[in-house]
Coordinates of C-alpha atoms in Angstrom, one line a residue:
M1 CA 0.0 0.0 0.0
K2 CA 1.3 3.4 -0.8
S3 CA 2.6 5.5 2.0
M4 CA 0.7 8.7 3.0
K5 CA 3.8 10.8 1.8
T6 CA 3.5 9.1 -1.7
I7 CA -0.2 9.8 -1.8
L8 CA 0.2 13.3 -0.9
L9 CA 2.9 14.0 -3.7
S10 CA 0.8 12.4 -6.2
L11 CA -2.3 14.3 -5.4
T12 CA -0.3 17.6 -5.3
L13 CA 1.0 16.8 -8.9
L14 CA -2.5 15.9 -10.1
L15 CA -4.3 18.7 -8.4
S16 CA -2.0 21.2 -10.2
G17 CA -2.2 19.6 -13.6
I18 CA 1.4 20.4 -14.2
S19 CA 4.2 18.2 -13.3
T20 CA 7.0 20.7 -13.4
A21 CA 7.3 24.5 -13.3
Q22 CA 7.0 25.9 -16.7
T23 CA 7.1 29.4 -18.4
I24 CA 4.4 30.3 -20.8
N25 CA 5.7 33.3 -22.7
D26 CA 4.3 34.2 -26.1
S27 CA 6.7 36.8 -27.0
P28 CA 9.4 37.3 -24.5
V29 CA 11.0 40.7 -23.9
K30 CA 14.7 40.5 -23.1
T31 CA 15.1 44.2 -22.2
A32 CA 12.6 46.9 -21.2
G33 CA 13.7 49.2 -23.8
N34 CA 13.7 47.0 -26.9
S35 CA 13.5 49.3 -30.0
H36 CA 11.7 46.7 -32.1
L37 CA 8.6 47.3 -30.2
T38 CA 7.2 49.8 -32.6
N39 CA 3.6 48.9 -33.5
E40 CA 0.6 48.0 -31.5
T41 CA 0.7 44.2 -32.5
S42 CA 4.2 43.6 -31.3
L43 CA 3.5 45.7 -28.1
L44 CA 0.5 43.5 -27.3
Q45 CA 2.4 40.3 -28.0
S46 CA 5.1 41.3 -25.5
I47 CA 2.7 41.6 -22.7
R48 CA 0.0 38.9 -23.9
G49 CA -0.7 36.0 -21.5
N50 CA -1.5 35.2 -18.0
W51 CA 0.4 36.9 -15.3
F52 CA 0.8 35.5 -11.7
R53 CA 1.9 37.2 -8.5
A54 CA 5.7 36.5 -8.2
D55 CA 5.3 36.5 -4.4
I56 CA 2.2 34.4 -4.2
P57 CA 2.6 31.1 -6.2
N58 CA -0.3 30.4 -8.8
Q59 CA -2.3 33.5 -7.9
W60 CA -3.5 34.8 -11.2
E61 CA -4.4 38.4 -11.5
Y62 CA -4.0 39.6 -15.1
G63 CA -4.9 38.0 -18.3
I64 CA -3.9 40.0 -21.4
Y65 CA -5.3 38.7 -24.8
D66 CA -5.8 40.0 -28.4
S67 CA -8.9 42.1 -27.9
V68 CA -10.0 41.5 -24.3
C69 CA -8.3 41.2 -20.9
I70 CA -9.2 40.2 -17.4
I71 CA -7.8 42.4 -14.7
Q72 CA -8.3 41.6 -11.1
N73 CA -11.4 39.5 -11.8
R74 CA -12.9 42.2 -14.1
M75 CA -13.5 42.0 -17.9
F76 CA -12.1 44.8 -20.1
T77 CA -11.9 45.4 -23.8
H78 CA -8.9 47.1 -25.3
K79 CA -9.0 50.7 -26.3
S80 CA -5.3 51.6 -27.2
I81 CA -1.8 50.6 -26.6
R82 CA 1.3 52.6 -26.8
K83 CA 5.0 52.8 -25.7
L84 CA 6.0 55.3 -23.1
G85 CA 9.7 55.1 -22.6
D86 CA 10.4 51.8 -20.7
Y87 CA 6.9 51.2 -20.2
I88 CA 3.9 49.9 -22.3
E89 CA 0.6 51.6 -21.5
L90 CA -2.6 49.7 -22.1
T91 CA -5.9 51.5 -22.0
V92 CA -9.0 49.3 -21.4
Q93 CA -12.8 49.7 -20.9
D94 CA -14.6 47.8 -18.3
K95 CA -17.3 45.6 -19.9
R96 CA -19.8 45.9 -17.0
N97 CA -19.7 49.7 -16.1
A98 CA -17.8 51.1 -19.2
A99 CA -15.2 52.8 -17.0
I100 CA -11.8 53.6 -18.7
E101 CA -8.8 52.3 -17.0
T102 CA -5.0 52.3 -17.7
L103 CA -2.3 49.8 -17.0
R104 CA 1.5 50.1 -17.2
F105 CA 3.8 47.3 -18.0
A106 CA 7.5 47.2 -17.7
P107 CA 8.9 43.9 -19.2
Q108 CA 12.0 42.7 -17.3
P109 CA 15.1 40.7 -18.7
D110 CA 14.1 37.6 -16.9
G111 CA 10.6 37.4 -18.6
D112 CA 8.8 38.8 -15.7
C113 CA 6.9 42.1 -15.7
L114 CA 6.4 45.0 -13.3
I115 CA 2.5 45.9 -13.6
K116 CA 0.8 49.0 -12.2
F117 CA -2.9 49.3 -12.3
K118 CA -4.8 52.4 -11.2
G119 CA -3.4 53.8 -7.8
S120 CA -1.8 50.6 -6.7
N121 CA 2.0 50.3 -6.3
E122 CA 4.1 48.6 -9.1
Q123 CA 4.1 44.8 -8.5
R124 CA 6.3 42.0 -10.0
Y125 CA 4.3 39.4 -11.9
T126 CA 5.4 36.2 -13.6
K127 CA 4.2 33.7 -16.1
E128 CA 5.7 30.8 -14.1
T129 CA 3.4 28.4 -12.2
N130 CA 4.5 25.5 -10.0
S131 CA 3.1 22.2 -9.0
K132 CA 1.3 23.2 -5.8
P133 CA -2.3 23.7 -5.9
L134 CA -3.7 27.1 -4.9
V135 CA -4.9 27.0 -1.3
T136 CA -6.5 30.0 0.3
T137 CA -7.6 30.5 3.9
E138 CA -11.3 30.2 4.2
T139 CA -13.5 29.8 7.2
D140 CA -16.3 27.3 7.2
F141 CA -19.8 28.2 6.1
K142 CA -21.8 30.7 8.5
E143 CA -24.8 31.4 6.4
F144 CA -25.0 28.8 3.6
I145 CA -28.4 29.6 2.0
R146 CA -28.5 33.2 0.7
K147 CA -29.9 34.5 -2.6
D148 CA -27.9 36.7 -4.7
T149 CA -26.4 37.3 -8.2
A150 CA -23.0 35.8 -9.2
Y151 CA -21.2 36.3 -12.5
L152 CA -19.2 33.8 -14.5
Q153 CA -16.8 35.2 -17.1
G154 CA -13.7 34.4 -19.0
Y155 CA -11.8 33.8 -22.1
I156 CA -11.2 30.8 -24.4
D157 CA -7.8 31.2 -26.1
R158 CA -7.6 30.0 -29.8
Y159 CA -11.3 29.7 -29.7
T160 CA -12.6 27.7 -32.8
H161 CA -16.3 26.7 -32.0
T162 CA -19.3 28.4 -33.0
A163 CA -21.9 27.5 -30.4
G164 CA -22.3 28.7 -26.7
T165 CA -23.0 26.3 -23.9
T166 CA -25.5 26.0 -21.0
L167 CA -25.1 25.9 -17.2
L168 CA -27.8 23.6 -15.9
I169 CA -28.6 25.6 -12.8
S170 CA -31.3 24.5 -10.4
N171 CA -32.9 25.1 -7.0
E172 CA -32.6 21.7 -5.4
L173 CA -34.6 23.0 -2.5
T174 CA -37.8 22.9 -4.8
R175 CA -36.7 21.0 -7.9
E176 CA -36.9 24.2 -10.0
D177 CA -34.7 24.5 -13.0
R178 CA -32.9 27.7 -14.1
P179 CA -30.6 26.8 -16.9
T180 CA -28.5 29.6 -18.2
V181 CA -27.1 30.0 -21.6
V182 CA -23.4 31.1 -21.8
N183 CA -22.9 33.0 -25.1
I184 CA -19.2 32.8 -26.2
N185 CA -18.3 35.9 -28.4
P186 CA -16.4 35.6 -31.6
D187 CA -13.2 36.8 -29.7
G188 CA -13.4 33.9 -27.3
S189 CA -14.8 36.1 -24.2
F190 CA -17.9 35.1 -22.4
E191 CA -19.9 36.5 -19.6
C192 CA -23.1 35.4 -17.8
K193 CA -25.2 36.3 -14.8
L194 CA -26.5 33.7 -12.4
V195 CA -29.1 33.9 -9.7
L196 CA -28.0 31.7 -6.9
N197 CA -29.8 30.6 -3.8
Y198 CA -26.5 29.0 -2.2
P199 CA -23.1 28.1 -3.3
I200 CA -22.8 25.6 -6.2
E201 CA -20.3 23.4 -8.0
N202 CA -21.3 23.2 -11.7
L203 CA -19.9 22.2 -15.1
L204 CA -19.0 24.6 -17.9
S205 CA -19.1 22.3 -21.0
L206 CA -17.0 23.1 -24.0
G207 CA -17.5 20.8 -26.7
N208 CA -16.6 17.4 -25.2
H209 CA -14.7 18.9 -22.4
Y210 CA -16.2 19.7 -19.1
I211 CA -14.7 22.0 -16.5
S212 CA -15.9 22.0 -12.9
F213 CA -16.2 25.2 -11.0
Y214 CA -17.5 26.4 -7.7
I215 CA -19.2 29.9 -7.2
E216 CA -21.0 31.5 -4.2
P217 CA -23.9 34.0 -4.4
G218 CA -22.3 37.7 -4.8
Q219 CA -19.1 36.3 -6.2
T220 CA -17.5 36.7 -9.7
L221 CA -15.4 33.9 -11.1
S222 CA -13.0 34.2 -14.1
I223 CA -11.9 31.3 -16.1
Y224 CA -9.2 31.1 -18.8
V225 CA -9.2 28.1 -20.9
D226 CA -6.8 27.1 -23.8
D227 CA -8.9 25.7 -26.7
E228 CA -6.0 23.6 -27.9
G229 CA -5.2 20.0 -27.0
S230 CA -6.5 18.5 -23.8
Y231 CA -7.9 21.5 -21.9
D232 CA -5.2 20.9 -19.3
N233 CA -4.2 24.8 -19.3
I234 CA -7.1 26.1 -17.2
K235 CA -6.7 29.3 -15.0
M236 CA -9.3 30.6 -12.4
M237 CA -9.5 34.0 -10.8
G238 CA -11.8 35.3 -8.0
P239 CA -12.6 34.5 -4.4
S240 CA -13.6 30.9 -5.2
A241 CA -10.7 30.2 -7.5
A242 CA -9.0 27.9 -5.2
L243 CA -12.1 25.8 -4.5
S244 CA -13.1 25.7 -8.3
Q245 CA -9.6 24.3 -9.2
M246 CA -9.9 21.8 -6.4
Y247 CA -13.4 20.8 -7.7
D248 CA -12.1 20.5 -11.2
K249 CA -9.8 17.7 -10.2
L250 CA -12.0 15.8 -7.6
S251 CA -14.1 14.2 -10.1
D252 CA -11.0 12.3 -11.3
L253 CA -9.9 11.6 -7.8
I254 CA -13.2 10.6 -6.0
R255 CA -15.1 8.3 -8.1
Y256 CA -16.3 4.6 -8.0
D257 CA -15.3 2.5 -11.0
N258 CA -18.1 0.0 -10.8
D259 CA -20.5 -1.1 -13.4
V260 CA -23.6 -0.6 -11.4
Y261 CA -26.0 -0.8 -14.2
T262 CA -24.8 -4.3 -15.5
K263 CA -24.7 -5.7 -11.9
A264 CA -28.2 -4.5 -11.1
K265 CA -29.6 -5.9 -14.4
N266 CA -28.0 -9.3 -13.7
G267 CA -29.5 -9.6 -10.3
F268 CA -26.3 -9.1 -8.3
P269 CA -27.2 -9.4 -4.6
P270 CA -27.4 -6.0 -2.7
D271 CA -25.3 -7.2 0.2
L272 CA -22.4 -8.2 -2.0
F273 CA -22.5 -5.0 -4.0
K274 CA -22.4 -3.0 -0.8
Q275 CA -19.3 -5.1 0.3
E276 CA -17.5 -4.0 -3.1
I277 CA -18.4 -0.3 -2.5
Q278 CA -17.3 -0.6 1.2
T279 CA -14.0 -1.7 0.0
A280 CA -13.5 0.8 -2.6
S281 CA -14.5 3.5 -0.1
I282 CA -11.6 2.8 2.1
R283 CA -9.1 3.9 -0.8
L284 CA -11.2 6.9 -1.6
N285 CA -11.4 7.9 2.2
Q286 CA -7.6 7.7 2.1
I287 CA -7.3 10.1 -0.7
G288 CA -9.8 12.4 1.1
D289 CA -7.6 12.4 4.1
S290 CA -4.6 13.3 2.0
L291 CA -6.6 16.1 0.3
A292 CA -7.5 17.5 3.8
Q293 CA -3.9 17.7 4.6
I294 CA -3.2 19.7 1.4
Y295 CA -6.1 22.0 2.1
A296 CA -5.6 22.1 5.9
A297 CA -5.7 26.0 5.6
S298 CA -9.2 25.9 4.4
P299 CA -11.9 24.5 6.6
K300 CA -14.4 25.1 4.0
A301 CA -12.5 23.0 1.3
I302 CA -12.3 20.1 3.9
H303 CA -15.9 20.3 4.5
L304 CA -16.6 20.1 0.8
I305 CA -14.2 17.3 0.3
K306 CA -16.0 15.2 3.0
N307 CA -19.4 16.0 1.4
K308 CA -18.1 14.9 -2.0
L309 CA -16.9 11.5 -0.4
A310 CA -20.2 10.9 1.3
L311 CA -22.4 11.8 -1.7
E312 CA -20.4 9.7 -4.3
K313 CA -20.8 6.7 -1.9
G314 CA -24.5 7.3 -1.4
K315 CA -25.2 7.9 -5.1
I316 CA -23.7 4.6 -6.4
L317 CA -25.6 2.6 -3.5
L318 CA -29.0 4.3 -4.3
N319 CA -28.4 4.1 -7.9
F320 CA -28.0 0.3 -7.5
M321 CA -31.3 -0.2 -5.9
A322 CA -33.0 2.2 -8.4
Y323 CA -31.8 0.0 -11.3
R324 CA -32.7 -3.2 -9.5
N325 CA -36.4 -2.0 -9.2
I326 CA -36.6 -0.9 -12.8
F327 CA -35.2 -4.3 -14.0
A328 CA -37.5 -6.3 -11.5
E329 CA -40.5 -4.6 -12.9
R330 CA -39.4 -5.6 -16.4
D331 CA -38.3 -9.2 -15.6
T332 CA -40.9 -10.5 -13.2
A333 CA -39.5 -14.0 -13.6
N334 CA -36.2 -13.2 -12.2
Q335 CA -36.0 -14.4 -8.8
A336 CA -32.7 -12.8 -8.1
L337 CA -34.2 -9.4 -8.7
K338 CA -37.1 -10.1 -6.3
M339 CA -34.4 -10.2 -3.3
K340 CA -34.9 -7.2 -1.1
A341 CA -32.2 -5.3 0.5
G342 CA -32.4 -5.2 4.4
N343 CA -32.3 -1.9 6.2
N344 CA -28.6 -2.5 7.0
Y345 CA -28.0 -1.8 3.3
Y346 CA -28.8 1.9 3.9
D347 CA -26.8 2.4 7.0
F348 CA -24.4 4.5 4.9
L349 CA -27.0 7.3 5.6
K350 CA -25.7 7.3 9.1
D351 CA -22.4 8.6 7.8
I352 CA -24.0 11.6 6.1
S353 CA -25.2 14.6 8.2
L354 CA -28.7 14.9 6.7
N355 CA -29.0 18.3 8.5
D356 CA -26.0 19.7 6.6
E357 CA -27.3 22.3 4.1
S358 CA -23.8 22.5 2.4
L359 CA -24.5 19.2 0.8
L360 CA -26.5 21.2 -1.7
A361 CA -23.3 22.7 -3.0
D362 CA -22.0 19.5 -4.6
K363 CA -23.1 18.8 -8.2
G364 CA -23.7 15.2 -7.2
Y365 CA -26.4 16.3 -4.6
R366 CA -29.1 16.6 -7.5
E367 CA -28.8 12.8 -8.4
F368 CA -28.4 11.8 -4.7
V369 CA -31.5 13.5 -3.5
N370 CA -33.5 12.3 -6.5
R371 CA -32.5 8.6 -5.7
F372 CA -33.0 9.2 -1.9
E373 CA -36.6 10.4 -2.3
F374 CA -37.5 7.5 -4.3
M375 CA -35.6 4.8 -2.5
P376 CA -37.4 1.5 -1.9
P377 CA -38.0 2.1 2.0
L378 CA -39.6 5.4 1.1
S379 CA -41.5 4.3 -2.0
E380 CA -43.3 1.8 0.2
V381 CA -45.0 4.5 2.3
Q382 CA -45.5 7.0 -0.5
S383 CA -48.9 8.8 -0.8
D384 CA -51.1 6.7 -3.0
A385 CA -52.5 9.9 -4.6
Y386 CA -49.0 11.1 -5.5
E387 CA -48.0 7.6 -7.1
K388 CA -51.1 7.0 -9.0
K389 CA -51.3 10.5 -10.6
F390 CA -47.6 11.2 -11.3
L391 CA -45.7 8.0 -11.4
S392 CA -47.8 5.7 -13.5
R393 CA -50.2 5.8 -16.4
P394 CA -53.8 6.7 -15.6
A395 CA -56.3 3.9 -15.4
N396 CA -59.8 4.0 -16.9
K397 CA -62.1 6.5 -15.5
E398 CA -64.1 4.0 -13.7
T399 CA -63.4 5.2 -10.3
P400 CA -65.7 5.4 -7.3
N401 CA -68.1 8.3 -7.4
I402 CA -67.2 10.2 -4.4
S403 CA -67.4 14.0 -3.9
N404 CA -64.4 16.4 -4.4
R405 CA -64.5 17.2 -0.8
K406 CA -64.2 13.6 0.2
Q407 CA -61.4 13.0 -2.2
D408 CA -59.6 16.1 -0.7
E409 CA -60.0 14.7 2.7
Q410 CA -58.6 11.4 1.9
T411 CA -55.6 13.1 0.1
L412 CA -54.8 15.4 3.1
H413 CA -55.0 12.2 5.4
K414 CA -52.5 10.4 3.2
A415 CA -50.2 13.3 3.1
K416 CA -50.2 13.7 6.8
E417 CA -49.7 10.0 7.3
Y418 CA -46.7 10.3 4.9
L419 CA -45.1 12.9 7.1
T420 CA -44.9 10.7 10.1
K421 CA -44.2 7.3 8.3
G422 CA -41.7 8.8 6.0
D423 CA -39.7 10.6 8.9
S424 CA -39.8 7.3 10.9
V425 CA -38.3 5.3 8.0
I426 CA -35.5 7.9 7.5
S427 CA -35.0 8.1 11.3
Q428 CA -34.7 4.3 11.6
L429 CA -32.1 4.2 8.6
S430 CA -30.0 7.2 9.4
G431 CA -30.5 7.7 13.1
Q432 CA -31.4 11.4 12.4
D433 CA -35.0 12.8 13.1
N434 CA -36.9 15.1 10.9
S435 CA -33.7 16.1 9.1
F436 CA -33.1 18.9 6.6
L437 CA -32.8 16.4 3.8
W438 CA -36.1 14.8 4.5
Q439 CA -37.9 18.2 4.9
T440 CA -36.3 19.2 1.7
T441 CA -38.0 16.1 -0.1
L442 CA -41.3 17.2 1.0
V443 CA -41.0 20.7 -0.4
R444 CA -39.4 19.2 -3.6
R445 CA -42.7 17.1 -4.4
L446 CA -44.9 19.9 -3.3
Q447 CA -45.9 21.1 -6.8
Y448 CA -47.0 17.7 -7.6
D449 CA -48.8 17.1 -4.2
L450 CA -50.8 20.3 -4.7
K451 CA -52.2 19.2 -8.0
T452 CA -53.9 16.3 -6.3
Y453 CA -56.5 18.7 -4.6
N454 CA -59.6 19.9 -6.2
T455 CA -59.8 23.2 -4.4
P456 CA -57.4 25.9 -3.3
S457 CA -58.8 25.7 0.3
A458 CA -58.0 22.0 0.5
A459 CA -54.4 22.7 -0.9
K460 CA -54.0 25.3 1.8
K461 CA -54.8 22.8 4.5
H462 CA -51.9 20.7 3.1
I463 CA -49.6 23.7 3.2
N464 CA -50.6 24.6 6.8
S465 CA -50.1 21.0 7.9
L466 CA -46.7 20.9 6.1
N467 CA -45.5 24.3 7.7
K468 CA -46.2 23.1 11.2
Y469 CA -43.7 20.2 10.5
L470 CA -41.0 22.2 8.8
T471 CA -38.5 23.6 11.1
Y472 CA -36.1 25.4 8.5
P473 CA -37.3 29.1 7.6
I474 CA -36.2 28.9 4.1
L475 CA -38.3 25.7 3.5
T476 CA -41.3 27.3 4.9
A477 CA -40.8 30.4 2.8
E478 CA -40.5 28.3 -0.4
T479 CA -43.5 26.3 0.5
N480 CA -45.6 29.4 0.8
R481 CA -44.1 30.9 -2.4
I482 CA -45.1 27.7 -4.4
F483 CA -48.7 27.7 -3.1
D484 CA -49.0 31.3 -4.0
T485 CA -47.6 30.7 -7.5
I486 CA -50.2 28.0 -8.1
F487 CA -53.3 29.1 -6.2
S488 CA -53.2 32.8 -5.3
K489 CA -56.1 34.9 -6.8
K490 CA -53.4 37.5 -7.8
A491 CA -51.2 34.9 -9.5
D492 CA -51.2 34.9 -13.2
K493 CA -52.2 31.8 -15.0
T494 CA -50.2 32.6 -18.1
Y495 CA -47.2 34.9 -18.9
R496 CA -45.7 36.5 -22.0
L497 CA -42.4 35.4 -23.3
P498 CA -39.6 38.0 -23.0
E499 CA -38.3 39.6 -26.2
G500 CA -34.9 38.0 -27.3
K501 CA -33.2 35.4 -29.4
A502 CA -34.7 32.4 -27.6
T503 CA -38.2 33.8 -28.1
E504 CA -37.5 34.5 -31.8
I505 CA -36.4 30.9 -32.3
F506 CA -39.5 29.5 -30.6
R507 CA -41.8 31.9 -32.5
N508 CA -40.3 30.7 -35.7
I509 CA -41.0 27.1 -34.9
I510 CA -44.8 27.7 -33.9
K511 CA -45.6 30.3 -36.5
A512 CA -47.2 27.8 -38.8
H513 CA -49.7 26.9 -36.0
S514 CA -50.8 30.4 -34.9
G515 CA -54.5 30.5 -33.7
K516 CA -54.4 27.1 -31.9
I517 CA -53.7 26.0 -28.3
L518 CA -50.3 24.2 -28.6
F519 CA -49.1 21.4 -26.5
I520 CA -45.4 21.4 -26.7
D521 CA -43.4 18.2 -25.7
F522 CA -39.6 18.7 -25.5
W523 CA -38.2 15.2 -25.8
A524 CA -35.2 13.0 -27.1
T525 CA -35.0 9.5 -28.5
S526 CA -32.5 8.8 -25.8
C527 CA -35.0 9.5 -22.9
G528 CA -37.1 6.7 -21.8
G529 CA -39.6 8.9 -19.9
C530 CA -40.0 10.9 -23.1
R531 CA -40.9 7.9 -25.1
M532 CA -43.4 6.6 -22.4
G533 CA -45.2 9.9 -22.5
I534 CA -45.4 10.0 -26.3
E535 CA -46.7 6.5 -26.6
A536 CA -49.1 7.0 -23.8
T537 CA -50.8 9.7 -25.8
A538 CA -51.1 8.0 -29.1
Q539 CA -54.8 7.4 -29.0
L540 CA -55.5 10.9 -27.9
R541 CA -53.6 12.3 -30.7
K542 CA -55.5 10.2 -33.1
D543 CA -58.9 11.4 -31.6
Y544 CA -57.7 15.0 -32.1
K545 CA -55.9 14.7 -35.3
N546 CA -56.4 17.8 -37.5
H547 CA -58.3 19.6 -34.9
P548 CA -59.0 23.1 -35.6
E549 CA -58.2 24.4 -32.0
I550 CA -55.3 22.2 -30.6
Q551 CA -52.0 21.1 -32.1
F552 CA -49.4 18.7 -30.6
I553 CA -45.9 19.7 -31.4
Y554 CA -42.7 17.7 -30.5
I555 CA -39.3 19.5 -30.3
T556 CA -35.9 17.6 -30.0
D557 CA -32.3 18.4 -30.9
E558 CA -29.9 16.9 -33.2
R559 CA -27.3 15.7 -30.4
S560 CA -29.9 13.9 -28.1
S561 CA -31.8 12.4 -31.1
P562 CA -29.4 11.2 -33.7
R563 CA -30.7 11.3 -37.2
K564 CA -31.1 7.4 -37.8
T565 CA -32.8 6.9 -34.4
Y566 CA -35.0 10.0 -34.8
D567 CA -36.2 8.9 -38.1
E568 CA -37.0 5.3 -36.9
Y569 CA -38.8 6.4 -33.9
V570 CA -40.9 9.2 -35.7
A571 CA -41.9 6.7 -38.5
K572 CA -43.2 4.3 -35.8
N573 CA -44.7 6.6 -33.1
L574 CA -45.0 10.2 -34.6
E575 CA -45.8 9.6 -38.3
G576 CA -47.9 12.5 -39.5
E577 CA -47.4 14.6 -36.3
V578 CA -45.7 18.0 -36.0
S579 CA -42.2 17.2 -35.0
Y580 CA -39.0 19.3 -35.2
R581 CA -35.4 18.3 -34.7
I582 CA -33.4 21.5 -34.2
G583 CA -29.8 22.4 -33.7
E584 CA -28.3 21.8 -30.3
N585 CA -27.6 25.5 -29.6
E586 CA -31.2 26.4 -30.5
F587 CA -32.5 23.7 -28.1
E588 CA -30.3 25.2 -25.4
Y589 CA -31.8 28.7 -25.8
L590 CA -35.3 27.1 -25.4
R591 CA -34.2 25.1 -22.4
E592 CA -33.3 28.5 -20.8
L593 CA -36.5 30.2 -22.1
F594 CA -38.8 27.4 -20.5
K595 CA -36.5 26.9 -17.4
F596 CA -36.0 23.1 -17.7
N597 CA -32.8 21.0 -17.3
G598 CA -34.3 17.6 -17.9
I599 CA -36.7 16.1 -20.3
P600 CA -39.4 15.4 -20.9
H601 CA -40.7 18.9 -20.5
Y602 CA -44.1 20.1 -21.4
E603 CA -45.6 23.6 -22.2
L604 CA -49.0 24.7 -23.2
I605 CA -49.2 27.8 -25.4
Q606 CA -52.5 29.7 -25.5
K607 CA -54.2 31.1 -28.8
D608 CA -52.8 34.6 -28.1
G609 CA -49.2 33.2 -27.6
S610 CA -49.1 33.3 -23.9
V611 CA -47.7 30.5 -21.9
T612 CA -49.5 28.6 -19.2
I613 CA -47.9 28.6 -15.9
N614 CA -48.9 25.1 -14.8
P615 CA -49.3 23.1 -17.9
P616 CA -50.6 19.4 -18.0
T617 CA -48.0 16.7 -18.2
A618 CA -48.4 14.0 -20.8
W619 CA -50.2 11.8 -18.2
E620 CA -52.7 14.7 -17.5
L621 CA -53.2 15.8 -21.1
E622 CA -56.2 13.5 -21.8
E623 CA -58.2 14.9 -18.9
Y624 CA -57.3 18.5 -20.0
V625 CA -58.0 18.0 -23.7
Q626 CA -61.3 16.1 -23.2
K627 CA -62.5 18.9 -20.7
H628 CA -61.9 21.7 -23.2
F629 CA -62.4 20.2 -26.8
K630 CA -64.7 17.9 -28.6
K631 CA -63.0 15.1 -30.5
S632 CA -62.3 15.7 -34.4
E633 CA -65.0 13.3 -35.4
E634 CA -67.5 15.1 -33.4
L635 CA -67.1 18.4 -35.0

């Protein structure tokens, strides 16, 4: 087994991404007064590149490029450059507030540069970096949940792509998506504004490359990427730069190499699978301990590393059981898949602080909480109303003829019952009563639960009952906001799309169907839930084909629905329907416009072009259509 010293050295080199000190100097200047620096191009080349503090290793403060620059975590465009004796003077304009600023550079014989900005003293900078990861002293979280704007910006050197990218931002307290398109300018620069409820780790995707970053509400993070080769040359600037660089390497360091899908499908026993994961976790915990030593000066970094370890282990164990359940439903004759896991399978939950709000920061939390809220022990006590209406295809309308009031009373009773039964299950498995994670799952399902009630007054009773149970003010506030969005008399039932590129893209798609109510289905051939929804509405579409008042429209993109599989699926299941396969970039704009990360996603567009705030899903569509329209044959 490797010694701790060896592990520390290996991790230090991997975290840095650079094996030895190196100098990146596009156009080195040997003396401060070189006479050949006579034009703007040569002047700019002499100072172009990333400059780091000479006295603080790896602290990046200046990035000078062809037409833009990053200066102390702010983006600027070039206005002019000139030679003044031994200095090069660069005049720039702030992209955010249009302020004009001036920098002075004095290139040194050793390749370093003396830089003076605004009223600061002249400081020595270098293009050299070393193998040590950037570590800053940061105290642990004091107020984790706080809403504020944040800015992500940067520059892609040697940029060759044409499309932008999308950050899949979401509020995991409520399961509300807020995807944000990042437009990449022709010069390689990019900026975007984010609205965050708490700190997040996220991914910036550039082609087939993914860069992890970490940002907190109220912060600005700058990223430099070299668009040549393997994307190893990545720099980050801002208050969260050190944690961003840490996260960018953690996905390689802390992960389980286990074919969970195949093992679940083949009926691998849960206890044996858990043993394998336990063994693998010993090695990963050693890596975590070594990382904690490297980042000893940052209690916040150590906290986030521990969260990553806990969530990765929890994800793979919960994913295994989720896949087993799926395959057990498909292969009812497989006796191995009928074997249930005992409660001891879930004792890994005892190693996770379910009251720790900072779990939300990890990008793996989304998958973890989704698997957590639908894990078998909880599913067994799920509300019948919730399961029947939202997790399975509706049955025939031959239901008992009881009043709406009686239905609402039964639904509320089951909801209250689930509060106590569910908490009891989680307490038994984790040893933690009424935890933050458990309460969050109740808020995350609220939009679906409220739809099971026939009247606002009945839904309000559900809210009142839930609020008595919740102990976190942020969750109570979100609960009330969701209710007001759905039921408040002042709440709008529809909204108008904002003017902009995304709306223009969407209007061009639907313009041939003006004057109708449009049911929009965002889908992909690679999405099983999407295909289920499409196939479940086959008869409904047949009954309302060529209807003068309603139109079904299906929208997918080229990447998630490859041409061959798309054509085959449309020929079999959407023949004669209105289906659009658009470019990936256009689809990302629509994702941001309608605020969805995952698919299937549904929208209902009224005849006047307004968008319904609470549209029906594929499973609710039949009830909606039959309520509002006669079948085509009846017209």
